[in-house]
Amino acid sequence: MLAAAAFAGSVLVVPAPVLAEGLFDFFFGGSQRQQGRQAPPQANFFADPFGLNQQPERQTSAPVSAPRVAGSGPAYCVRSCDGKYFPLTMRGNATPAQLCQAFCPASATKVYYGGHIDSSASATGERYADSENAFAYRKALRADCTCNGRDPAGLAPVDLALDASLRAGDVIATTDGLVAYTGVRVGNEQSFDFTPIASYPGLTAAVRARLGEMKVAPVSAEIAGDAAAAGNQPRCRAIGTIARGAEG
């Protein structure tokens, strides 16, 4: 299985063994924002998937809007045991519920819909704010409340077939080494073709050298560091955890 990380000077990675987590464009919510405020820049999703290292935000008295029609609007995957949530970016033919449970198989989950978590509601009309453990994660994260069965801040790796975000040049770590995605997308279908980075022409010499310094660490290794995707540099996805080699 594969997990994803952004590459920009240093590389972030998450646990995984030949499939992909690959959600570069969505992030776990940190301190809950009130409806109607402009969202501040968010940290890299895989560096801090649950927003644990984000700065606390000032609370405002902005009113919370009414829930949207059940089952419509952006979707949030909620971990029922502590109310922790993350936005869902739909990929492949998976339903929101299937994708939510795929990322969080170790705990019961529920999908809520709405423009903001405060006003979101499930397909049956239940408001997130009225659920038993709404925002309980703000007080404490429990060791026995996890998505991946290991720690409360991580997600489980997801089959590449669910990842519609793959784009040319994404770097994937496999048991055979680092490869670049060179597949083709036609409509909702995509081919899963990969080229060893040594043979992939889309990398600069500096990036190729940097990738060559990395090693795949055991799956149990923890996520470390923080980085942002920069310019035309490739995104790097990994099985296990990629650790930087010695600085030259």
Tab-separated table of C-alpha atoms in Angstrom, residues 8-239:
chain	number	residue	atom	x	y	z
A	8	ALA	CA	10.011	20.329	-1.143
A	9	GLY	CA	13.599	20.194	0.054
A	10	SER	CA	12.760	17.581	2.653
A	11	VAL	CA	10.247	14.800	2.160
A	12	LEU	CA	7.291	13.902	4.305
A	13	VAL	CA	5.931	10.427	4.347
A	14	VAL	CA	3.377	8.259	5.981
A	15	PRO	CA	3.133	4.581	6.727
A	16	ALA	CA	1.899	2.273	4.074
A	17	PRO	CA	2.988	-1.078	2.130
A	18	VAL	CA	1.787	-1.076	-2.510
A	19	LEU	CA	-1.351	1.034	-2.734
A	20	ALA	CA	-1.835	4.784	-2.053
A	21	GLU	CA	-3.191	7.195	0.351
A	22	GLY	CA	-2.561	10.052	-2.006
A	23	LEU	CA	-4.777	12.869	-0.732
A	24	PHE	CA	-2.648	15.921	-1.341
A	25	ASP	CA	-5.502	18.342	-1.692
A	26	PHE	CA	-7.414	17.791	1.510
A	27	PHE	CA	-6.506	18.220	5.112
A	28	PHE	CA	-7.811	17.310	8.535
A	29	GLY	CA	-9.391	20.202	10.381
A	30	GLY	CA	-7.320	21.604	13.231
A	31	SER	CA	-8.945	23.895	15.760
A	32	GLN	CA	-12.514	24.207	14.568
A	33	ARG	CA	-13.223	27.367	12.551
A	34	GLN	CA	-16.524	29.166	12.863
A	35	GLN	CA	-18.807	29.395	9.846
A	36	GLY	CA	-18.331	32.477	7.721
A	37	ARG	CA	-14.665	33.137	8.505
A	38	GLN	CA	-11.974	32.867	5.886
A	39	ALA	CA	-9.886	29.739	6.426
A	40	PRO	CA	-6.180	30.374	7.112
A	41	PRO	CA	-3.503	28.461	5.186
A	42	GLN	CA	-3.403	24.805	6.216
A	43	ALA	CA	-0.401	22.644	6.956
A	44	ASN	CA	0.589	19.743	4.742
A	45	PHE	CA	-1.999	17.000	5.178
A	46	PHE	CA	0.391	14.104	5.663
A	47	ALA	CA	2.755	16.044	7.881
A	48	ASP	CA	-0.036	16.822	10.326
A	49	PRO	CA	-3.155	14.921	9.166
A	50	PHE	CA	-5.254	15.760	12.205
A	51	GLY	CA	-4.078	19.354	12.550
A	52	LEU	CA	-2.423	18.662	15.906
A	53	ASN	CA	0.383	21.175	15.355
A	54	GLN	CA	-1.700	24.055	14.082
A	55	GLN	CA	-1.848	27.289	16.042
A	56	PRO	CA	-5.035	27.780	18.054
A	57	GLU	CA	-7.468	30.190	16.466
A	58	ARG	CA	-9.382	33.046	17.981
A	59	GLN	CA	-13.030	32.292	18.510
A	60	THR	CA	-15.593	34.686	17.086
A	61	SER	CA	-19.276	35.126	17.634
A	62	ALA	CA	-20.148	34.467	13.994
A	63	PRO	CA	-23.448	32.579	13.798
A	64	VAL	CA	-23.527	28.974	12.627
A	65	SER	CA	-25.604	28.494	9.504
A	66	ALA	CA	-28.377	25.936	9.211
A	67	PRO	CA	-27.459	22.433	7.980
A	68	ARG	CA	-27.610	21.707	4.274
A	69	VAL	CA	-29.971	19.177	2.793
A	70	ALA	CA	-28.909	15.747	4.057
A	71	GLY	CA	-26.471	14.004	1.724
A	72	SER	CA	-25.552	17.103	-0.287
A	73	GLY	CA	-22.506	19.358	-0.393
A	74	PRO	CA	-18.893	18.619	0.621
A	75	ALA	CA	-18.443	15.423	2.626
A	76	TYR	CA	-16.600	14.924	5.919
A	77	CYS	CA	-15.425	11.584	7.274
A	78	VAL	CA	-15.937	11.536	11.038
A	79	ARG	CA	-14.295	9.108	13.450
A	80	SER	CA	-17.155	8.308	15.808
A	81	CYS	CA	-15.087	7.560	18.910
A	82	ASP	CA	-13.753	11.118	19.252
A	83	GLY	CA	-15.435	13.206	16.558
A	84	LYS	CA	-12.208	13.838	14.633
A	85	TYR	CA	-12.947	14.508	10.973
A	86	PHE	CA	-11.409	15.169	7.582
A	87	PRO	CA	-12.859	16.354	4.253
A	88	LEU	CA	-13.359	13.671	1.634
A	89	THR	CA	-12.155	14.172	-1.924
A	90	MET	CA	-14.031	11.708	-4.077
A	91	ARG	CA	-11.939	9.406	-6.255
A	92	GLY	CA	-12.632	6.430	-8.458
A	93	ASN	CA	-16.064	4.835	-8.093
A	94	ALA	CA	-16.011	4.680	-4.297
A	95	THR	CA	-18.912	6.187	-2.359
A	96	PRO	CA	-18.176	8.674	0.445
A	97	ALA	CA	-18.967	5.989	3.037
A	98	GLN	CA	-16.646	3.459	1.369
A	99	LEU	CA	-13.793	5.929	1.104
A	100	CYS	CA	-14.281	7.097	4.683
A	101	GLN	CA	-14.134	3.549	6.048
A	102	ALA	CA	-11.177	2.707	3.790
A	103	PHE	CA	-9.109	5.471	5.379
A	104	CYS	CA	-10.335	4.669	8.883
A	105	PRO	CA	-10.995	0.909	9.137
A	106	ALA	CA	-9.962	0.610	12.795
A	107	SER	CA	-12.893	2.675	14.104
A	108	ALA	CA	-16.548	3.245	13.358
A	109	THR	CA	-17.026	6.173	10.990
A	110	LYS	CA	-19.860	8.280	9.644
A	111	VAL	CA	-20.092	10.709	6.745
A	112	TYR	CA	-21.534	14.187	7.217
A	113	TYR	CA	-22.311	16.680	4.461
A	114	GLY	CA	-22.225	20.471	4.438
A	115	GLY	CA	-20.160	23.528	3.714
A	116	HIS	CA	-18.685	23.465	7.224
A	117	ILE	CA	-18.432	20.782	9.885
A	118	ASP	CA	-20.429	22.894	12.372
A	119	SER	CA	-23.473	22.850	10.119
A	120	SER	CA	-22.968	19.435	8.511
A	121	ALA	CA	-25.517	16.634	8.706
A	122	SER	CA	-25.512	12.921	7.901
A	123	ALA	CA	-27.560	11.352	5.113
A	124	THR	CA	-30.237	10.612	7.728
A	125	GLY	CA	-30.353	14.222	8.906
A	126	GLU	CA	-28.331	13.917	12.126
A	127	ARG	CA	-26.219	17.022	12.752
A	128	TYR	CA	-22.541	16.490	13.520
A	129	ALA	CA	-22.815	19.060	16.313
A	130	ASP	CA	-25.473	16.878	17.981
A	131	SER	CA	-23.518	13.617	17.721
A	132	GLU	CA	-22.339	11.950	20.939
A	133	ASN	CA	-18.635	12.742	20.542
A	134	ALA	CA	-18.748	15.958	18.510
A	135	PHE	CA	-15.427	17.798	18.972
A	136	ALA	CA	-14.358	15.395	21.765
A	137	TYR	CA	-10.904	15.210	20.130
A	138	ARG	CA	-10.296	18.816	21.191
A	139	LYS	CA	-10.063	17.729	24.830
A	140	ALA	CA	-7.921	14.649	24.275
A	141	LEU	CA	-6.964	12.004	21.741
A	142	ARG	CA	-7.398	8.428	22.963
A	143	ALA	CA	-4.828	5.748	22.223
A	144	ASP	CA	-7.642	3.275	21.521
A	145	CYS	CA	-9.392	5.612	19.057
A	146	THR	CA	-7.474	5.293	15.794
A	147	CYS	CA	-8.029	5.000	12.072
A	148	ASN	CA	-5.013	2.824	11.329
A	149	GLY	CA	-4.917	0.682	14.481
A	150	ARG	CA	-1.591	2.201	15.564
A	151	ASP	CA	-1.960	5.836	16.569
A	152	PRO	CA	-4.745	8.448	16.781
A	153	ALA	CA	-3.058	10.823	14.322
A	154	GLY	CA	-2.661	8.525	11.318
A	155	LEU	CA	-4.771	7.109	8.495
A	156	ALA	CA	-4.795	3.690	6.889
A	157	PRO	CA	-3.305	3.315	3.388
A	158	VAL	CA	-5.833	3.086	0.568
A	159	ASP	CA	-5.813	1.091	-2.679
A	160	LEU	CA	-4.428	3.052	-5.632
A	161	ALA	CA	-7.627	2.224	-7.495
A	162	LEU	CA	-9.358	4.713	-5.191
A	163	ASP	CA	-6.845	7.451	-5.925
A	164	ALA	CA	-7.993	9.539	-8.857
A	165	SER	CA	-5.488	12.274	-8.001
A	166	LEU	CA	-2.408	10.589	-9.494
A	167	ARG	CA	-0.731	12.830	-12.038
A	168	ALA	CA	2.310	12.476	-14.250
A	169	GLY	CA	5.501	12.827	-12.249
A	170	ASP	CA	4.139	11.751	-8.871
A	171	VAL	CA	6.892	9.720	-7.215
A	172	ILE	CA	5.845	6.411	-5.671
A	173	ALA	CA	7.932	4.307	-3.297
A	174	THR	CA	7.540	0.580	-3.881
A	175	THR	CA	9.309	-2.481	-2.584
A	176	ASP	CA	11.416	-2.310	-5.768
A	177	GLY	CA	12.431	1.316	-5.264
A	178	LEU	CA	11.200	4.779	-6.261
A	179	VAL	CA	9.181	5.099	-9.456
A	180	ALA	CA	7.380	7.966	-11.208
A	181	TYR	CA	3.764	7.736	-12.311
A	182	THR	CA	3.559	7.774	-16.119
A	183	GLY	CA	0.029	6.485	-16.583
A	184	VAL	CA	-2.682	8.046	-18.738
A	185	ARG	CA	-6.140	9.191	-17.654
A	186	VAL	CA	-9.131	8.882	-19.994
A	187	GLY	CA	-12.337	10.133	-18.431
A	188	ASN	CA	-12.731	8.389	-15.079
A	189	GLU	CA	-10.299	5.625	-16.007
A	190	GLN	CA	-6.544	5.680	-15.552
A	191	SER	CA	-3.714	3.302	-16.343
A	192	PHE	CA	-1.250	2.393	-13.607
A	193	ASP	CA	2.091	2.741	-15.371
A	194	PHE	CA	5.290	3.600	-13.520
A	195	THR	CA	8.902	4.280	-14.555
A	196	PRO	CA	11.974	3.946	-12.295
A	197	ILE	CA	13.155	7.437	-11.350
A	198	ALA	CA	16.551	6.698	-12.908
A	199	SER	CA	14.808	6.469	-16.300
A	200	TYR	CA	12.144	9.136	-15.821
A	201	PRO	CA	13.038	12.313	-17.803
A	202	GLY	CA	10.813	14.666	-15.816
A	203	LEU	CA	13.186	15.055	-12.856
A	204	THR	CA	15.996	17.557	-12.512
A	205	ALA	CA	19.434	16.275	-11.546
A	206	ALA	CA	19.079	17.882	-8.118
A	207	VAL	CA	15.713	16.246	-7.433
A	208	ARG	CA	16.945	12.882	-8.719
A	209	ALA	CA	19.959	13.108	-6.401
A	210	ARG	CA	17.740	14.057	-3.485
A	211	LEU	CA	15.422	11.135	-4.090
A	212	GLY	CA	18.453	8.867	-4.364
A	213	GLU	CA	19.396	9.749	-0.770
A	214	MET	CA	16.146	8.391	0.598
A	215	LYS	CA	15.479	5.005	2.053
A	216	VAL	CA	12.233	3.200	2.804
A	217	ALA	CA	11.936	2.723	6.555
A	218	PRO	CA	9.705	0.203	8.383
A	219	VAL	CA	5.959	0.717	8.181
A	220	SER	CA	5.800	1.513	11.888
A	221	ALA	CA	8.028	4.566	11.610
A	222	GLU	CA	6.259	7.804	12.511
A	223	ILE	CA	5.579	10.729	10.228
A	224	ALA	CA	8.097	13.504	10.703
A	225	GLY	CA	8.661	17.027	9.535
A	226	ASP	CA	6.571	19.464	7.561
A	227	ALA	CA	6.890	20.650	3.971
A	228	ALA	CA	4.878	22.272	1.222
A	229	ALA	CA	4.691	21.371	-2.442
A	230	ALA	CA	6.785	23.894	-4.360
A	231	GLY	CA	6.779	24.956	-7.997
A	232	ASN	CA	7.161	22.085	-10.441
A	233	GLN	CA	8.796	19.751	-7.963
A	234	PRO	CA	7.190	16.294	-7.867
A	235	ARG	CA	5.033	15.009	-5.096
A	236	CYS	CA	6.414	11.945	-3.375
A	237	ARG	CA	4.285	9.055	-2.192
A	238	ALA	CA	5.673	6.227	-0.148
A	239	ILE	CA	5.149	2.780	1.171
